[in-house]
Structure formats: structure tokens, C-alpha cells
Amino acid sequence: MRRILPGLMMIVAVATAAACGSTDPAGDGTLTILLTDADGEVEQAVVKIERIELVGGPGGPLLLDDSGWMGDLTDLRNDIVTLVGETVVPQGNYSQLRVIVSEACIGVDTGEAPDDVYVSSDAASVECDGNEVGDLGMPSLPQTGIKVIFQGPIEVTGDQKILLLDFDVAQSFGKQAGGSGRWVMDPTIHGVVLEFSSSVNLTVELADGVTLPDPPTFEDFTASLGGDGQALSAGGTASWLFVVPDDYELDLVPPAGFTMTTTPTVPFNVTVEPSGAEDVTITIDSFQTE
């Protein structure tokens, strides 16, 4: 598992609602669940999440959210949305999370526009662009949901904790065996416990007298932290969230056909400390065509 937010993920931030450091088993804690996605083979994956349950703890199944969320998971690449915000839960140990998905549709790239669309039975809300050609099976997902089981119990105490759920879109949808042409949603989700995660914020600036041709712009540069690459924003910035404390290589690659020198010289190592934000600046000292 990579140490920086990978794949399609839900993040469950766990923090106490009482005094800092409280470990009172009768106390409460709060959960915040975020959702994001990275590149996958499915072009569209619109799901309706009815609710999320935290089960196997004090008092039996616990409803975290019944307001629901609907959206295209592939739109969340390099973005995050909040599924559950600061829901109060009793402190204690929980065995698993369940994500109840009532409807879904996918758009599959055929090599030519439009996509082939597969829709779950009785779907009333989800929509995918393209030609509907078949059914999307979701065995038991509207009833028992997607079960996310961790290597150990999910411990909600006074200490801040992050539960990382890696939901792999590319591996979660596939054709049913037997040549029926039907697609099936069989989610692959792995749970990992991360503690005291941090963020890294990069700013790229030009030294005095250095200019960029138009094009390229900052958006044509690629920055990467520990191999996790992304394009710079128009203002020359990039950010990585939920980074596990460790040493990482930070690199900045210019657009094709150009060379540059920087301060500090790239790539270089960045040490990420627990529970903080690491602000890094790279200055482009020269920029020219190859």
C-alpha cells in the first residue's frame, strides 16, 4: 500500500469529541469520512451511497449517515468530498465498516464514442452518458453493503486516527463469466489504519528575470511526491493530503522540450513530520528550450 492517498479511497478521520487524550470507554468520538479517486479503466462509475454503518462495537450496528451521497467516482480524481462530517460515536472497538450502495451505473470505453452503459436493476437516480446496453449486477450490496474488514479492530479513543479505505474502481467492476455480457459490481476495498497523517504543500516560483513562454504555463509542469505525480495549478502550486510521516523524494519535471535549473536542485528529499503541513518552495533559476 502506498503511503500517499492512492486509488479510490474513503478516509475516516477519527477524533475525540471530549477532552484531548480522553480514553473513557463511555465517552464519545467523532468520525469524518472523505472520498476521492484516481485514474481507472472504467470511464464512468456513478453510485448512490445510501448510508455508512460502523458495526461490531458498543450497542450493535451504528448508523453514521443516512443523508446519502451520489456522484461519479471518476470525477473525484485528485479531489475529495466529505461523505460523513463529525458524526458522534461511542468510544470503543468496532470490527468493520459497511457501505450501503443502492444504485449504480458504469460507462465502459468501447474505443469509440459514446460509452456502453450498464445500469443496476430498479435504478431511479443514477445516470451515465452513453448507450444503455445491459445490466450491472450488485449482489447483496443494497442490503448488506460493501464490508470493509481491517486487520484488527477499529479503535475509537481520544487519540486522532485515520482509517484509509482503498476502493479500487478498476478491479471493482467486471464482466460476468459465461458470455452473458452482463457486468457485475464486486468492490475491492482494503482497510489500513494510519495515525497522525500530514500534508505537503508545494509552491513553484520564478527567480528574478526568469519568464515562461506562453505556452508553456505552470500547468504543463508535473510535480511528484514519492512517485505520486500531479500537474501544477495555474499559480504554480500542488498539494498532497493524508501523507504518512516519512522521507519522500520530491521532483519537478518541466514540459517536454524544455530544461531548467532550480533551487533546491530537483529531485530532493522531504521529511514529513506527524500531524502537520510541510510547506516547500522550489525556485526556477533558468528555463530554456533543449
GROMACS .gro file of N, CA, C and O in nm, residues 207-260:
model
  216
  207ALA      N    1   1.261   3.284  -1.047
  207ALA     CA    2   1.363   3.378  -0.999
  207ALA      C    3   1.352   3.509  -1.076
  207ALA      O    4   1.292   3.515  -1.185
  208ASP      N    5   1.410   3.614  -1.022
  208ASP     CA    6   1.409   3.744  -1.089
  208ASP      C    7   1.469   3.732  -1.229
  208ASP      O    8   1.577   3.673  -1.247
  209GLY      N    9   1.398   3.784  -1.328
  209GLY     CA   10   1.445   3.781  -1.466
  209GLY      C   11   1.409   3.657  -1.543
  209GLY      O   12   1.434   3.651  -1.664
  210VAL      N   13   1.351   3.557  -1.477
  210VAL     CA   14   1.311   3.434  -1.545
  210VAL      C   15   1.163   3.442  -1.583
  210VAL      O   16   1.079   3.478  -1.500
  211THR      N   17   1.131   3.411  -1.707
  211THR     CA   18   0.993   3.410  -1.754
  211THR      C   19   0.964   3.278  -1.826
  211THR      O   20   1.056   3.209  -1.870
  212LEU      N   21   0.837   3.247  -1.835
  212LEU     CA   22   0.794   3.130  -1.911
  212LEU      C   23   0.735   3.176  -2.044
  212LEU      O   24   0.658   3.272  -2.047
  213PRO      N   25   0.770   3.108  -2.155
  213PRO     CA   26   0.700   3.137  -2.280
  213PRO      C   27   0.551   3.106  -2.263
  213PRO      O   28   0.510   3.043  -2.165
  214ASP      N   29   0.471   3.149  -2.352
  214ASP     CA   30   0.327   3.122  -2.342
  214ASP      C   31   0.281   3.061  -2.474
  214ASP      O   32   0.250   3.135  -2.568
  215PRO      N   33   0.269   2.925  -2.481
  215PRO     CA   34   0.299   2.825  -2.378
  215PRO      C   35   0.448   2.798  -2.368
  215PRO      O   36   0.522   2.844  -2.454
  216PRO      N   37   0.489   2.718  -2.263
  216PRO     CA   38   0.406   2.651  -2.162
  216PRO      C   39   0.371   2.743  -2.046
  216PRO      O   40   0.423   2.854  -2.035
  217THR      N   41   0.284   2.691  -1.957
  217THR     CA   42   0.249   2.757  -1.832
  217THR      C   43   0.282   2.662  -1.717
  217THR      O   44   0.325   2.549  -1.739
  218PHE      N   45   0.259   2.708  -1.593
  218PHE     CA   46   0.284   2.621  -1.478
  218PHE      C   47   0.203   2.492  -1.487
  218PHE      O   48   0.245   2.387  -1.438
  219GLU      N   49   0.086   2.498  -1.550
  219GLU     CA   50   0.001   2.379  -1.558
  219GLU      C   51   0.061   2.269  -1.644
  219GLU      O   52   0.012   2.155  -1.644
  220ASP      N   53   0.169   2.299  -1.718
  220ASP     CA   54   0.236   2.199  -1.800
  220ASP      C   55   0.351   2.130  -1.726
  220ASP      O   56   0.414   2.039  -1.780
  221PHE      N   57   0.377   2.174  -1.602
  221PHE     CA   58   0.479   2.110  -1.519
  221PHE      C   59   0.416   1.997  -1.438
  221PHE      O   60   0.299   2.005  -1.399
  222THR      N   61   0.496   1.894  -1.407
  222THR     CA   62   0.449   1.783  -1.323
  222THR      C   63   0.533   1.776  -1.197
  222THR      O   64   0.657   1.768  -1.204
  223ALA      N   65   0.465   1.778  -1.082
  223ALA     CA   66   0.533   1.761  -0.953
  223ALA      C   67   0.497   1.624  -0.899
  223ALA      O   68   0.385   1.576  -0.917
  224SER      N   69   0.591   1.560  -0.830
  224SER     CA   70   0.563   1.429  -0.773
  224SER      C   71   0.626   1.418  -0.634
  224SER      O   72   0.735   1.470  -0.609
  225LEU      N   73   0.553   1.353  -0.546
  225LEU     CA   74   0.600   1.326  -0.410
  225LEU      C   75   0.593   1.176  -0.388
  225LEU      O   76   0.485   1.117  -0.392
  226GLY      N   77   0.708   1.114  -0.371
  226GLY     CA   78   0.710   0.969  -0.354
  226GLY      C   79   0.650   0.894  -0.471
  226GLY      O   80   0.592   0.787  -0.453
  227GLY      N   81   0.661   0.950  -0.593
  227GLY     CA   82   0.606   0.885  -0.711
  227GLY      C   83   0.463   0.921  -0.741
  227GLY      O   84   0.409   0.880  -0.844
  228ASP      N   85   0.397   0.997  -0.653
  228ASP     CA   86   0.258   1.039  -0.675
  228ASP      C   87   0.260   1.174  -0.746
  228ASP      O   88   0.281   1.279  -0.685
  229GLY      N   89   0.240   1.171  -0.879
  229GLY     CA   90   0.254   1.292  -0.960
  229GLY      C   91   0.124   1.363  -0.986
  229GLY      O   92   0.017   1.303  -0.990
  230GLN      N   93   0.134   1.494  -1.004
  230GLN     CA   94   0.018   1.576  -1.041
  230GLN      C   95   0.067   1.702  -1.111
  230GLN      O   96   0.180   1.748  -1.091
  231ALA      N   97  -0.020   1.758  -1.195
  231ALA     CA   98   0.013   1.883  -1.264
  231ALA      C   99   0.003   1.999  -1.166
  231ALA      O  100  -0.082   2.000  -1.075
  232LEU      N  101   0.090   2.099  -1.184
  232LEU     CA  102   0.080   2.220  -1.103
  232LEU      C  103  -0.048   2.295  -1.137
  232LEU      O  104  -0.104   2.282  -1.246
  233SER      N  105  -0.094   2.375  -1.044
  233SER     CA  106  -0.205   2.464  -1.071
  233SER      C  107  -0.155   2.582  -1.154
  233SER      O  108  -0.034   2.598  -1.176
  234ALA      N  109  -0.247   2.666  -1.200
  234ALA     CA  110  -0.208   2.782  -1.279
  234ALA      C  111  -0.118   2.876  -1.199
  234ALA      O  112  -0.037   2.950  -1.256
  235GLY      N  113  -0.132   2.872  -1.066
  235GLY     CA  114  -0.049   2.957  -0.981
  235GLY      C  115   0.081   2.893  -0.939
  235GLY      O  116   0.156   2.951  -0.860
  236GLY      N  117   0.108   2.771  -0.988
  236GLY     CA  118   0.234   2.705  -0.956
  236GLY      C  119   0.235   2.632  -0.824
  236GLY      O  120   0.339   2.622  -0.759
  237THR      N  121   0.121   2.577  -0.784
  237THR     CA  122   0.113   2.506  -0.656
  237THR      C  123   0.066   2.363  -0.676
  237THR      O  124   0.003   2.328  -0.777
  238ALA      N  125   0.096   2.278  -0.577
  238ALA     CA  126   0.047   2.141  -0.573
  238ALA      C  127   0.041   2.099  -0.427
  238ALA      O  128   0.120   2.147  -0.345
  239SER      N  129  -0.054   2.011  -0.393
  239SER     CA  130  -0.068   1.965  -0.255
  239SER      C  131  -0.094   1.816  -0.251
  239SER      O  132  -0.162   1.762  -0.339
  240TRP      N  133  -0.041   1.750  -0.148
  240TRP     CA  134  -0.066   1.609  -0.122
  240TRP      C  135  -0.124   1.597   0.018
  240TRP      O  136  -0.064   1.647   0.115
  241LEU      N  137  -0.241   1.535   0.030
  241LEU     CA  138  -0.309   1.522   0.157
  241LEU      C  139  -0.291   1.381   0.213
  241LEU      O  140  -0.264   1.287   0.141
  242PHE      N  141  -0.309   1.369   0.345
  242PHE     CA  142  -0.306   1.239   0.413
  242PHE      C  143  -0.176   1.164   0.384
  242PHE      O  144  -0.175   1.050   0.342
  243VAL      N  145  -0.065   1.231   0.406
  243VAL     CA  146   0.067   1.173   0.385
  243VAL      C  147   0.118   1.114   0.517
  243VAL      O  148   0.120   1.182   0.619
  244VAL      N  149   0.160   0.989   0.512
  244VAL     CA  150   0.214   0.925   0.631
  244VAL      C  151   0.353   0.980   0.659
  244VAL      O  152   0.434   0.993   0.567
  245PRO      N  153   0.385   1.017   0.784
  245PRO     CA  154   0.518   1.071   0.815
  245PRO      C  155   0.629   0.977   0.768
  245PRO      O  156   0.630   0.858   0.800
  246ASP      N  157   0.724   1.031   0.691
  246ASP     CA  158   0.834   0.952   0.637
  246ASP      C  159   0.921   1.046   0.554
  246ASP      O  160   0.893   1.166   0.543
  247ASP      N  161   1.024   0.991   0.491
  247ASP     CA  162   1.107   1.066   0.397
  247ASP      C  163   1.060   1.035   0.255
  247ASP      O  164   1.042   0.918   0.219
  248TYR      N  165   1.042   1.141   0.174
  248TYR     CA  166   0.993   1.125   0.038
  248TYR      C  167   1.083   1.201  -0.059
  248TYR      O  168   1.143   1.304  -0.024
  249GLU      N  169   1.090   1.153  -0.183
  249GLU     CA  170   1.158   1.226  -0.289
  249GLU      C  171   1.057   1.318  -0.358
  249GLU      O  172   0.952   1.273  -0.404
  250LEU      N  173   1.090   1.446  -0.363
  250LEU     CA  174   1.006   1.546  -0.431
  250LEU      C  175   1.074   1.586  -0.561
  250LEU      O  176   1.193   1.620  -0.562
  251ASP      N  177   1.000   1.580  -0.670
  251ASP     CA  178   1.057   1.610  -0.802
  251ASP      C  179   0.967   1.707  -0.876
  251ASP      O  180   0.846   1.714  -0.850
  252LEU      N  181   1.026   1.781  -0.967
  252LEU     CA  182   0.953   1.873  -1.054
  252LEU      C  183   1.005   1.854  -1.195
  252LEU      O  184   1.126   1.868  -1.219
  253VAL      N  185   0.917   1.819  -1.289
  253VAL     CA  186   0.956   1.789  -1.426
  253VAL      C  187   0.900   1.897  -1.518
  253VAL      O  188   0.778   1.924  -1.517
  254PRO      N  189   0.986   1.961  -1.601
  254PRO     CA  190   0.937   2.064  -1.692
  254PRO      C  191   0.863   2.003  -1.810
  254PRO      O  192   0.871   1.882  -1.834
  255PRO      N  193   0.794   2.083  -1.888
  255PRO     CA  194   0.726   2.031  -2.008
  255PRO      C  195   0.828   1.975  -2.107
  255PRO      O  196   0.947   2.010  -2.106
  256ALA      N  197   0.781   1.885  -2.192
  256ALA     CA  198   0.869   1.825  -2.293
  256ALA      C  199   0.929   1.933  -2.382
  256ALA      O  200   0.861   2.028  -2.422
  257GLY      N  201   1.058   1.918  -2.409
  257GLY     CA  202   1.126   2.013  -2.496
  257GLY      C  203   1.193   2.127  -2.424
  257GLY      O  204   1.253   2.215  -2.488
  258PHE      N  205   1.185   2.129  -2.289
  258PHE     CA  206   1.244   2.238  -2.211
  258PHE      C  207   1.334   2.181  -2.101
  258PHE      O  208   1.315   2.069  -2.054
  259THR      N  209   1.432   2.259  -2.062
  259THR     CA  210   1.519   2.225  -1.949
  259THR      C  211   1.517   2.340  -1.850
  259THR      O  212   1.479   2.453  -1.885
  260MET      N  213   1.561   2.311  -1.728
  260MET     CA  214   1.561   2.415  -1.625
  260MET      C  215   1.663   2.382  -1.517
  260MET      O  216   1.709   2.268  -1.506
   0.00000   0.00000   0.00000
